[in-house]
Amino acid sequence: MAGLELTDFHINKFLSPPETEEVVVGEPDGEVSLRCWNASSQVLAVQWFRGELGEIPILLSSDGKLLSDSRFSLVENSTLHISGLRLEDEGHYVCREILAETNHTHRTQLLMAGGPDQMEVSISPTGTLPNGTLYAKRHDVLNFTCSSDTWPDSATKWDFNPLGSAQEPFTEVNSSRSSFVLQNVMPDYQGNYSCLATNLLSQHQKSVIRELLVYYPPPSSPKCRAEASMENSQEVQLLCSWPGGYPSPTLQWIPPEDLVMDSNTTHFANATVVSLQGSRRLWGKDFICRGTALPVLPTQLCFPLVSERPWVISSPMKSCFVGGPAEMSCELIASNPPARITWLRNLSEAEVEIRSGGRFLVSQKDGVSTLAIQNCSTSRDQGYYICKAENPLGLRQVYVHLQVTEPLNVAGIVGSVVVLLLLGVLVFSGILLYLGPQACLKGERGSVENYSLE
């Protein structure tokens, strides 16, 4: 590996002696070339020394003096080449040019740098998914640690890259080890955490990235129910949902052991739907929805009961006056999946469903369906009505008879009675006037005679 030349900043940083003219960085097992910059065509010989000039023997010389260590060699009779670098090769090297009348020297400092190697990144306490991704629970306290094997020391920097957002600097220290603590971890702390180690001497870098997911359970237990399919009225759908958590839970429907039948299962983000063909074999059967939200949470279950066909009740007779309103209702007291309630007319022609509009209003609340009719008419409205409740397991229907009557004329009746009373008074008065006083005297004489006899 070729040597690395440093800027004035790096030279001053490592406080090389003032007479040092060049600083070269090497790495263990690498190679480096130290040039003797002043070499010219008039030079008689070039000599390389290790340490201070004249204190130690010559390493190499262009006039044929060679070191026994084969790692050292001269290139073009002036450049010192060192291969298989070792930590102990660090130090000062001096080249001397022997000229006819004078000698020139050039000092080079060789610095050895190693790493960063063997980086270790730890985020705890966390779990690990099969793909290596780490996960923690919401509100946990997490310890982040990053270290590397570097010589000399390195700068260690943490960056955070939220999922779907730009990278954010987190913390940086001039040390080969960095650690910090995150309190009360929240879902927005989810993303990629990268630790970057930079050798301050060689500027070589190494990075390790850890993806962290923040898990949290749903706030409640799984919810499940049975309902009729919107596409197929003869099909039962069992729905199981468990929203509000991350990641999406795993939901599985488990049928009763004694029930073997074809089914079609559809999976959504937080729900699972299984479709079954309606049959008497489903009556009273318990199905189980098993949900698993997090690796550290126990499995939770819910049980929707598939019962028998619907059951409805209603008053068999209703009445209204001509021109007035009428209201009929029926109540669904049992049905799972919930039944669809419709109103029909039992006329001689085919049954036709009654829908809201015009004089009719059909409404439903809490299992009670109501049919309201405005402006009752004997010819149009009197007769039997059918309340029908149907789900994939069967149907029930009840009959309601509507009687339309003429309203009572109370004022006419009272007037007739008054007229009759007046006629009676007039007739009685006329009789009295016709008979005259004789009737009164005859009555008095009879009274006197009766008195005398006594």
Tab-separated table of C-alpha atoms in Angstrom:
chain	number	residue	atom	x	y	z
A	1	MET	CA	0.000	0.000	0.000
A	2	ALA	CA	1.429	3.370	-0.964
A	3	GLY	CA	2.212	5.912	1.737
A	4	LEU	CA	-0.211	8.705	2.565
A	5	GLU	CA	0.954	12.328	2.508
A	6	LEU	CA	-0.522	14.553	5.234
A	7	THR	CA	-1.364	18.225	5.130
A	8	ASP	CA	0.231	20.906	7.293
A	9	PHE	CA	-2.645	20.451	9.712
A	10	HIS	CA	-1.791	16.807	10.305
A	11	ILE	CA	1.935	17.584	10.575
A	12	ASN	CA	1.328	20.164	13.281
A	13	LYS	CA	-1.162	17.872	14.970
A	14	PHE	CA	1.473	15.210	15.570
A	15	LEU	CA	4.157	17.726	16.569
A	16	SER	CA	6.932	16.551	14.248
A	17	PRO	CA	10.298	18.181	14.807
A	18	PRO	CA	10.862	21.498	13.023
A	19	GLU	CA	13.542	20.000	10.772
A	20	THR	CA	11.141	17.349	9.511
A	21	GLU	CA	10.360	18.132	5.901
A	22	GLU	CA	7.744	15.409	5.255
A	23	VAL	CA	5.388	13.119	7.175
A	24	VAL	CA	4.333	9.815	5.678
A	25	VAL	CA	1.719	7.472	7.137
A	26	GLY	CA	1.907	3.710	6.773
A	27	GLU	CA	-0.240	0.830	7.961
A	28	PRO	CA	0.769	-2.605	9.272
A	29	ASP	CA	1.448	-5.128	6.495
A	30	GLY	CA	1.379	-2.300	3.976
A	31	GLU	CA	4.208	-0.635	2.089
A	32	VAL	CA	5.561	2.887	1.815
A	33	SER	CA	8.084	4.819	-0.289
A	34	LEU	CA	10.205	7.579	1.276
A	35	ARG	CA	11.624	9.924	-1.360
A	36	CYS	CA	14.817	11.820	-1.146
A	37	TRP	CA	13.552	14.999	-2.725
A	38	ASN	CA	16.872	16.784	-3.200
A	39	ALA	CA	18.522	14.052	-5.253
A	40	SER	CA	20.088	15.428	-8.458
A	41	SER	CA	22.125	14.173	-11.364
A	42	GLN	CA	25.370	15.448	-9.758
A	43	VAL	CA	24.849	13.317	-6.644
A	44	LEU	CA	27.602	10.801	-6.048
A	45	ALA	CA	25.690	8.633	-3.572
A	46	VAL	CA	22.448	8.604	-1.558
A	47	GLN	CA	22.483	7.177	1.963
A	48	TRP	CA	19.441	6.409	4.214
A	49	PHE	CA	19.666	6.413	7.997
A	50	ARG	CA	17.145	5.432	10.694
A	51	GLY	CA	17.060	7.995	13.508
A	52	GLU	CA	19.491	10.884	13.876
A	53	LEU	CA	22.154	11.247	11.261
A	54	GLY	CA	25.366	9.510	12.216
A	55	GLU	CA	23.973	7.870	15.359
A	56	ILE	CA	23.140	4.573	13.711
A	57	PRO	CA	24.575	2.669	10.803
A	58	ILE	CA	23.465	3.311	7.276
A	59	LEU	CA	20.284	1.475	6.264
A	60	LEU	CA	20.907	1.566	2.545
A	61	SER	CA	23.220	3.319	0.196
A	62	SER	CA	23.235	3.758	-3.523
A	63	ASP	CA	26.897	2.816	-3.615
A	64	GLY	CA	26.018	-0.797	-2.797
A	65	LYS	CA	25.705	-0.893	1.007
A	66	LEU	CA	22.598	-2.986	1.719
A	67	LEU	CA	20.690	-3.869	4.873
A	68	SER	CA	20.164	-7.507	5.654
A	69	ASP	CA	16.387	-6.895	6.059
A	70	SER	CA	14.887	-7.641	2.647
A	71	ARG	CA	11.869	-5.462	3.408
A	72	PHE	CA	14.017	-2.412	2.680
A	73	SER	CA	15.083	-1.563	-0.842
A	74	LEU	CA	16.193	1.396	-2.961
A	75	VAL	CA	14.181	2.499	-5.952
A	76	GLU	CA	15.994	4.487	-8.657
A	77	ASN	CA	19.027	4.709	-6.314
A	78	SER	CA	17.301	7.355	-4.163
A	79	THR	CA	13.836	6.348	-2.834
A	80	LEU	CA	13.633	4.111	0.245
A	81	HIS	CA	10.890	1.496	-0.190
A	82	ILE	CA	9.647	-0.460	2.841
A	83	SER	CA	7.255	-3.388	2.458
A	84	GLY	CA	5.499	-5.518	5.091
A	85	LEU	CA	5.332	-2.561	7.463
A	86	ARG	CA	5.460	-3.167	11.202
A	87	LEU	CA	4.586	-0.931	14.128
A	88	GLU	CA	8.246	-0.756	15.097
A	89	ASP	CA	9.101	0.798	11.709
A	90	GLU	CA	7.623	4.079	12.929
A	91	GLY	CA	10.187	6.826	13.388
A	92	HIS	CA	12.424	9.328	11.600
A	93	TYR	CA	14.313	8.535	8.422
A	94	VAL	CA	17.030	10.733	6.959
A	95	CYS	CA	18.480	10.638	3.484
A	96	ARG	CA	21.881	12.194	2.764
A	97	GLU	CA	23.102	13.201	-0.669
A	98	ILE	CA	26.845	13.034	-1.124
A	99	LEU	CA	27.927	15.611	-3.675
A	100	ALA	CA	31.358	16.542	-4.932
A	101	GLU	CA	31.682	19.585	-2.683
A	102	THR	CA	28.745	19.426	-0.234
A	103	ASN	CA	26.136	17.120	1.273
A	104	HIS	CA	22.329	17.649	1.492
A	105	THR	CA	19.908	15.916	3.924
A	106	HIS	CA	16.163	15.355	3.897
A	107	ARG	CA	14.205	14.247	6.989
A	108	THR	CA	11.022	12.147	6.742
A	109	GLN	CA	8.830	11.001	9.654
A	110	LEU	CA	7.061	7.679	9.224
A	111	LEU	CA	3.922	7.305	11.364
A	112	MET	CA	2.133	3.985	11.708
A	113	ALA	CA	-1.669	3.906	11.808
A	114	GLY	CA	-3.964	0.932	12.243
A	115	GLY	CA	-7.673	0.464	11.941
A	116	PRO	CA	-10.427	1.095	12.511
A	117	ASP	CA	-10.951	-2.671	12.782
A	118	GLN	CA	-13.154	-5.036	14.735
A	119	MET	CA	-15.971	-2.548	15.226
A	120	GLU	CA	-18.566	-3.562	17.789
A	121	VAL	CA	-21.982	-1.880	17.925
A	122	SER	CA	-24.449	-2.719	20.670
A	123	ILE	CA	-28.026	-1.496	21.250
A	124	SER	CA	-29.607	-3.052	24.315
A	125	PRO	CA	-31.947	-4.324	25.553
A	126	THR	CA	-33.308	-5.389	22.172
A	127	GLY	CA	-34.489	-8.496	20.373
A	128	THR	CA	-33.244	-9.670	17.001
A	129	LEU	CA	-35.349	-10.706	14.023
A	130	PRO	CA	-34.196	-13.504	11.673
A	131	ASN	CA	-32.896	-10.906	9.173
A	132	GLY	CA	-30.751	-9.230	11.827
A	133	THR	CA	-33.001	-6.224	12.440
A	134	LEU	CA	-33.210	-5.151	16.076
A	135	TYR	CA	-36.464	-4.329	17.838
A	136	ALA	CA	-37.294	-2.669	21.124
A	137	LYS	CA	-40.516	-1.986	22.979
A	138	ARG	CA	-42.040	1.451	23.240
A	139	HIS	CA	-41.051	3.349	26.425
A	140	ASP	CA	-37.891	1.228	26.888
A	141	VAL	CA	-34.545	2.718	27.957
A	142	LEU	CA	-31.871	1.823	25.369
A	143	ASN	CA	-28.077	1.848	25.734
A	144	PHE	CA	-26.042	2.541	22.570
A	145	THR	CA	-22.349	1.580	22.467
A	146	CYS	CA	-19.829	1.677	19.607
A	147	SER	CA	-16.136	0.759	19.814
A	148	SER	CA	-13.323	0.017	17.384
A	149	ASP	CA	-9.748	-1.248	17.419
A	150	THR	CA	-7.761	1.787	16.210
A	151	TRP	CA	-4.182	2.993	16.570
A	152	PRO	CA	-3.722	5.762	17.337
A	153	ASP	CA	-7.167	6.881	18.557
A	154	SER	CA	-10.149	7.523	16.290
A	155	ALA	CA	-13.173	9.812	16.103
A	156	THR	CA	-16.492	8.029	16.628
A	157	LYS	CA	-19.704	9.496	15.230
A	158	TRP	CA	-23.326	8.364	15.513
A	159	ASP	CA	-25.908	9.259	12.844
A	160	PHE	CA	-29.633	8.584	12.865
A	161	ASN	CA	-31.608	8.047	9.675
A	162	PRO	CA	-35.373	7.886	10.382
A	163	LEU	CA	-37.288	5.662	8.007
A	164	GLY	CA	-38.259	7.781	5.014
A	165	SER	CA	-36.405	10.910	6.241
A	166	ALA	CA	-33.009	12.548	5.872
A	167	GLN	CA	-30.035	11.545	8.001
A	168	GLU	CA	-29.513	13.428	11.262
A	169	PRO	CA	-26.209	13.751	13.195
A	170	PHE	CA	-26.566	12.301	16.673
A	171	THR	CA	-23.292	12.548	18.608
A	172	GLU	CA	-19.532	12.622	17.938
A	173	VAL	CA	-16.505	12.118	20.215
A	174	ASN	CA	-12.712	11.968	19.647
A	175	SER	CA	-12.419	8.491	21.072
A	176	SER	CA	-12.501	4.943	19.801
A	177	ARG	CA	-15.462	4.281	22.110
A	178	SER	CA	-18.777	6.133	22.245
A	179	SER	CA	-21.911	5.427	24.284
A	180	PHE	CA	-25.168	7.179	25.107
A	181	VAL	CA	-28.638	6.403	26.506
A	182	LEU	CA	-32.080	7.008	24.984
A	183	GLN	CA	-34.891	7.346	27.517
A	184	ASN	CA	-38.535	6.520	26.838
A	185	VAL	CA	-38.075	5.225	23.292
A	186	MET	CA	-40.983	6.210	21.032
A	187	PRO	CA	-42.055	5.021	17.543
A	188	ASP	CA	-40.440	8.056	15.869
A	189	TYR	CA	-37.042	6.760	17.108
A	190	GLN	CA	-37.399	3.937	14.608
A	191	GLY	CA	-34.828	3.887	11.806
A	192	ASN	CA	-31.191	3.191	10.966
A	193	TYR	CA	-28.442	4.024	13.473
A	194	SER	CA	-24.933	4.174	11.983
A	195	CYS	CA	-21.634	4.343	13.851
A	196	LEU	CA	-18.700	5.777	11.864
A	197	ALA	CA	-15.124	5.387	13.146
A	198	THR	CA	-12.427	7.565	11.527
A	199	ASN	CA	-8.708	7.007	12.123
A	200	LEU	CA	-7.417	10.478	12.963
A	201	LEU	CA	-4.061	9.738	11.382
A	202	SER	CA	-4.815	7.815	8.217
A	203	GLN	CA	-8.363	9.156	7.779
A	204	HIS	CA	-9.490	5.626	7.017
A	205	GLN	CA	-13.116	5.019	7.993
A	206	LYS	CA	-15.352	2.127	8.849
A	207	SER	CA	-19.120	2.189	9.436
A	208	VAL	CA	-21.620	-0.207	10.952
A	209	ILE	CA	-25.396	0.261	10.539
A	210	ARG	CA	-28.085	-1.175	12.788
A	211	GLU	CA	-31.777	-0.997	11.902
A	212	LEU	CA	-33.980	-0.504	14.950
A	213	LEU	CA	-37.747	-1.032	15.037
A	214	VAL	CA	-39.913	0.167	17.910
A	215	TYR	CA	-42.713	-2.270	18.687
A	216	TYR	CA	-45.874	-1.583	20.651
A	217	PRO	CA	-48.890	-3.842	21.286
A	218	PRO	CA	-52.514	-3.081	20.330
A	219	PRO	CA	-54.381	-1.206	23.074
A	220	SER	CA	-57.073	-3.882	23.434
A	221	SER	CA	-57.775	-7.561	22.793
A	222	PRO	CA	-58.626	-8.975	19.342
A	223	LYS	CA	-62.165	-8.337	18.100
A	224	CYS	CA	-64.062	-10.889	16.058
A	225	ARG	CA	-67.581	-11.260	14.714
A	226	ALA	CA	-69.650	-13.141	12.164
A	227	GLU	CA	-71.581	-11.437	9.380
A	228	ALA	CA	-73.201	-12.169	6.057
A	229	SER	CA	-71.193	-11.608	2.901
A	230	MET	CA	-72.121	-8.539	0.866
A	231	GLU	CA	-71.390	-10.384	-2.390
A	232	ASN	CA	-73.041	-13.701	-1.551
A	233	SER	CA	-76.059	-13.824	0.762
A	234	GLN	CA	-75.488	-17.568	1.339
A	235	GLU	CA	-71.942	-17.045	2.645
A	236	VAL	CA	-70.829	-16.496	6.249
A	237	GLN	CA	-67.798	-14.304	6.882
A	238	LEU	CA	-65.820	-14.500	10.118
A	239	LEU	CA	-63.872	-11.307	10.738
A	240	CYS	CA	-61.007	-10.992	13.214
A	241	SER	CA	-59.197	-7.680	13.734
A	242	TRP	CA	-56.561	-6.408	16.130
A	243	PRO	CA	-55.639	-2.809	15.204
A	244	GLY	CA	-53.515	-0.228	16.945
A	245	GLY	CA	-50.189	-2.057	17.250
A	246	TYR	CA	-46.886	-2.332	15.409
A	247	PRO	CA	-45.966	-4.494	13.647
A	248	SER	CA	-49.231	-5.848	12.262
A	249	PRO	CA	-50.323	-8.913	14.247
A	250	THR	CA	-50.505	-12.453	12.954
A	251	LEU	CA	-54.131	-13.642	12.973
A	252	GLN	CA	-55.271	-17.214	12.376
A	253	TRP	CA	-58.742	-18.763	12.339
A	254	ILE	CA	-59.086	-22.200	13.944
A	255	PRO	CA	-62.291	-24.137	13.069
A	256	PRO	CA	-63.993	-26.621	15.416
A	257	GLU	CA	-62.420	-30.075	15.392
A	258	ASP	CA	-65.624	-31.770	14.197
A	259	LEU	CA	-66.133	-29.381	11.278
A	260	VAL	CA	-64.411	-30.075	7.959
A	261	MET	CA	-65.397	-27.762	5.132
A	262	ASP	CA	-63.938	-25.561	2.416
A	263	SER	CA	-63.066	-21.994	3.316
A	264	ASN	CA	-61.442	-18.966	1.728
A	265	THR	CA	-59.155	-16.821	3.890
A	266	THR	CA	-58.135	-13.226	3.133
A	267	HIS	CA	-55.436	-11.391	5.110
A	268	PHE	CA	-55.326	-7.622	5.604
A	269	ALA	CA	-52.957	-5.355	7.550
A	270	ASN	CA	-54.673	-5.799	10.928
A	271	ALA	CA	-57.490	-8.221	10.084
A	272	THR	CA	-58.221	-11.666	8.700
A	273	VAL	CA	-61.486	-12.751	7.049
A	274	VAL	CA	-62.540	-16.348	6.422
A	275	SER	CA	-65.549	-17.051	4.191
A	276	LEU	CA	-67.694	-20.157	4.756
A	277	GLN	CA	-70.690	-21.453	2.848
A	278	GLY	CA	-73.844	-21.165	4.963
A	279	SER	CA	-75.031	-24.543	6.320
A	280	ARG	CA	-76.877	-26.087	9.251
A	281	ARG	CA	-73.546	-27.601	10.239
A	282	LEU	CA	-72.432	-24.128	11.361
A	283	TRP	CA	-75.245	-23.759	13.919
A	284	GLY	CA	-73.863	-23.274	17.417
A	285	LYS	CA	-70.220	-23.771	16.381
A	286	ASP	CA	-67.386	-21.963	18.136
A	287	PHE	CA	-64.581	-20.638	15.949
A	288	ILE	CA	-61.323	-19.366	17.450
A	289	CYS	CA	-59.268	-16.413	16.226
A	290	ARG	CA	-55.708	-16.652	17.528
A	291	GLY	CA	-53.658	-13.440	17.468
A	292	THR	CA	-49.934	-12.926	18.030
A	293	ALA	CA	-48.789	-9.305	18.195
A	294	LEU	CA	-45.212	-9.257	19.525
A	295	PRO	CA	-42.621	-11.951	20.156
A	296	VAL	CA	-42.627	-11.020	23.856
A	297	LEU	CA	-46.418	-11.027	24.340
A	298	PRO	CA	-48.626	-14.090	24.904
A	299	THR	CA	-51.072	-15.235	22.237
A	300	GLN	CA	-54.625	-13.866	22.611
A	301	LEU	CA	-57.878	-15.463	21.474
A	302	CYS	CA	-61.436	-14.432	20.673
A	303	PHE	CA	-64.516	-16.571	19.967
A	304	PRO	CA	-67.365	-15.548	17.627
A	305	LEU	CA	-70.442	-17.811	18.038
A	306	VAL	CA	-72.162	-18.871	14.827
A	307	SER	CA	-75.763	-19.535	15.988
A	308	GLU	CA	-78.932	-20.702	14.260
A	309	ARG	CA	-81.130	-18.861	11.809
A	310	PRO	CA	-82.807	-15.556	12.763
A	311	TRP	CA	-85.760	-15.246	15.128
A	312	VAL	CA	-88.193	-12.299	14.897
A	313	ILE	CA	-91.367	-11.303	16.776
A	314	SER	CA	-94.107	-8.769	15.991
A	315	SER	CA	-97.646	-7.764	16.900
A	316	PRO	CA	-99.958	-9.623	14.467
A	317	MET	CA	-102.590	-6.829	14.141
A	318	LYS	CA	-102.279	-3.135	13.416
A	319	SER	CA	-104.905	-0.570	12.393
A	320	CYS	CA	-105.170	2.940	11.053
A	321	PHE	CA	-107.834	5.398	9.972
A	322	VAL	CA	-108.297	6.441	6.389
A	323	GLY	CA	-105.944	9.352	5.705
A	324	GLY	CA	-103.994	8.814	8.932
A	325	PRO	CA	-100.553	7.282	9.663
A	326	ALA	CA	-99.771	3.624	10.363
A	327	GLU	CA	-96.714	2.037	11.960
A	328	MET	CA	-95.688	-1.625	12.091
A	329	SER	CA	-92.544	-3.051	13.656
A	330	CYS	CA	-90.776	-6.345	14.209
A	331	GLU	CA	-87.857	-7.165	16.503
A	332	LEU	CA	-84.886	-9.415	15.779
A	333	ILE	CA	-84.231	-11.303	19.035
A	334	ALA	CA	-81.637	-13.816	17.789
A	335	SER	CA	-79.303	-14.001	14.805
A	336	ASN	CA	-75.574	-14.499	14.310
A	337	PRO	CA	-74.436	-13.521	11.785
A	338	PRO	CA	-76.791	-10.518	11.973
A	339	ALA	CA	-79.783	-10.890	9.706
A	340	ARG	CA	-81.017	-8.524	7.035
A	341	ILE	CA	-84.619	-7.416	7.699
A	342	THR	CA	-86.969	-6.547	4.838
A	343	TRP	CA	-90.697	-5.690	4.560
A	344	LEU	CA	-92.924	-7.276	1.883
A	345	ARG	CA	-96.585	-7.160	0.803
A	346	ASN	CA	-98.463	-10.463	0.672
A	347	LEU	CA	-100.539	-9.643	-2.391
A	348	SER	CA	-101.746	-11.965	-5.094
A	349	GLU	CA	-98.779	-10.975	-7.245
A	350	ALA	CA	-95.144	-11.764	-6.446
A	351	GLU	CA	-93.740	-10.385	-3.195
A	352	VAL	CA	-92.130	-6.971	-3.647
A	353	GLU	CA	-89.772	-5.458	-1.096
A	354	ILE	CA	-90.995	-2.207	0.395
A	355	ARG	CA	-88.321	0.508	0.384
A	356	SER	CA	-88.290	4.017	1.815
A	357	GLY	CA	-89.841	6.574	-0.501
A	358	GLY	CA	-93.125	8.372	-1.082
A	359	ARG	CA	-95.590	7.424	1.656
A	360	PHE	CA	-93.303	4.687	3.075
A	361	LEU	CA	-90.396	4.976	5.515
A	362	VAL	CA	-88.385	1.900	6.549
A	363	SER	CA	-85.961	2.320	9.471
A	364	GLN	CA	-83.983	0.040	11.774
A	365	LYS	CA	-82.361	0.597	15.163
A	366	ASP	CA	-80.971	-1.920	17.678
A	367	GLY	CA	-82.535	-4.907	15.947
A	368	VAL	CA	-86.008	-3.326	15.600
A	369	SER	CA	-87.238	-2.619	12.073
A	370	THR	CA	-90.144	-0.193	11.600
A	371	LEU	CA	-92.386	0.373	8.590
A	372	ALA	CA	-94.265	3.698	8.664
A	373	ILE	CA	-97.067	4.545	6.193
A	374	GLN	CA	-98.545	8.001	5.658
A	375	ASN	CA	-102.081	8.729	4.409
A	376	CYS	CA	-103.589	5.257	4.867
A	377	SER	CA	-105.886	4.025	2.144
A	378	THR	CA	-108.223	1.043	2.322
A	379	SER	CA	-107.691	0.055	-1.281
A	380	ARG	CA	-103.953	0.480	-1.323
A	381	ASP	CA	-102.735	-0.383	2.181
A	382	GLN	CA	-105.152	-2.743	3.926
A	383	GLY	CA	-103.988	-6.347	4.112
A	384	TYR	CA	-101.062	-8.524	5.225
A	385	TYR	CA	-97.455	-7.371	5.490
A	386	ILE	CA	-94.439	-9.661	5.936
A	387	CYS	CA	-91.388	-8.902	8.077
A	388	LYS	CA	-88.578	-11.169	6.810
A	389	ALA	CA	-85.214	-11.694	8.548
A	390	GLU	CA	-82.564	-13.630	6.630
A	391	ASN	CA	-78.912	-14.615	7.129
A	392	PRO	CA	-76.798	-17.320	5.432
A	393	LEU	CA	-78.072	-19.927	7.886
A	394	GLY	CA	-81.772	-19.442	7.109
A	395	LEU	CA	-84.726	-17.069	7.313
A	396	ARG	CA	-87.734	-16.298	9.494
A	397	GLN	CA	-90.789	-14.214	8.698
A	398	VAL	CA	-93.855	-12.955	10.560
A	399	TYR	CA	-97.169	-11.633	9.214
A	400	VAL	CA	-98.764	-8.365	10.309
A	401	HIS	CA	-102.339	-7.491	9.268
A	402	LEU	CA	-103.179	-3.830	8.768
A	403	GLN	CA	-106.871	-2.853	9.128
A	404	VAL	CA	-107.871	0.493	7.600
A	405	THR	CA	-111.174	1.932	9.007
A	406	GLU	CA	-113.273	5.076	8.519
A	407	PRO	CA	-112.838	7.555	11.373
A	408	LEU	CA	-115.792	8.005	13.841
A	409	ASN	CA	-117.883	11.262	13.449
A	410	VAL	CA	-118.283	12.144	17.137
A	411	ALA	CA	-119.775	15.577	16.434
A	412	GLY	CA	-122.469	14.043	14.219
A	413	ILE	CA	-123.399	11.498	16.886
A	414	VAL	CA	-123.704	14.149	19.602
A	415	GLY	CA	-125.794	16.337	17.309
A	416	SER	CA	-128.150	13.470	16.502
A	417	VAL	CA	-128.674	12.730	20.218
A	418	VAL	CA	-129.431	16.382	20.927
A	419	VAL	CA	-131.904	16.534	18.042
A	420	LEU	CA	-133.711	13.409	19.311
A	421	LEU	CA	-133.947	14.836	22.818
A	422	LEU	CA	-135.395	18.080	21.499
A	423	LEU	CA	-137.917	16.187	19.393
A	424	GLY	CA	-138.999	14.213	22.464
A	425	VAL	CA	-139.508	17.371	24.472
A	426	LEU	CA	-141.491	18.935	21.669
A	427	VAL	CA	-143.735	15.869	21.273
A	428	PHE	CA	-144.422	15.709	25.004
A	429	SER	CA	-145.212	19.424	25.114
A	430	GLY	CA	-147.560	19.078	22.135
A	431	ILE	CA	-149.485	16.267	23.840
A	432	LEU	CA	-149.973	18.390	26.935
A	433	LEU	CA	-151.210	21.332	24.929
A	434	TYR	CA	-153.634	19.142	22.957
A	435	LEU	CA	-155.333	17.641	25.994
A	436	GLY	CA	-155.670	21.023	27.657
A	437	PRO	CA	-156.875	21.679	31.348
A	438	GLN	CA	-159.264	18.685	31.353
A	439	ALA	CA	-156.397	16.341	31.650
A	440	CYS	CA	-155.173	18.247	34.686
A	441	LEU	CA	-158.669	18.399	36.350
A	442	LYS	CA	-159.255	14.761	35.688
A	443	GLY	CA	-156.072	14.035	37.414
A	444	GLU	CA	-157.016	16.162	40.430
A	445	ARG	CA	-160.536	14.596	40.726
A	446	GLY	CA	-159.128	11.205	40.777
A	447	SER	CA	-156.852	12.199	43.581
A	448	VAL	CA	-159.748	13.607	45.684
A	449	GLU	CA	-161.822	10.502	45.289
A	450	ASN	CA	-159.006	8.338	46.374
A	451	TYR	CA	-158.541	10.469	49.426
A	452	SER	CA	-162.271	10.238	50.344
A	453	LEU	CA	-162.295	6.491	50.188
A	454	GLU	CA	-159.516	6.371	52.627
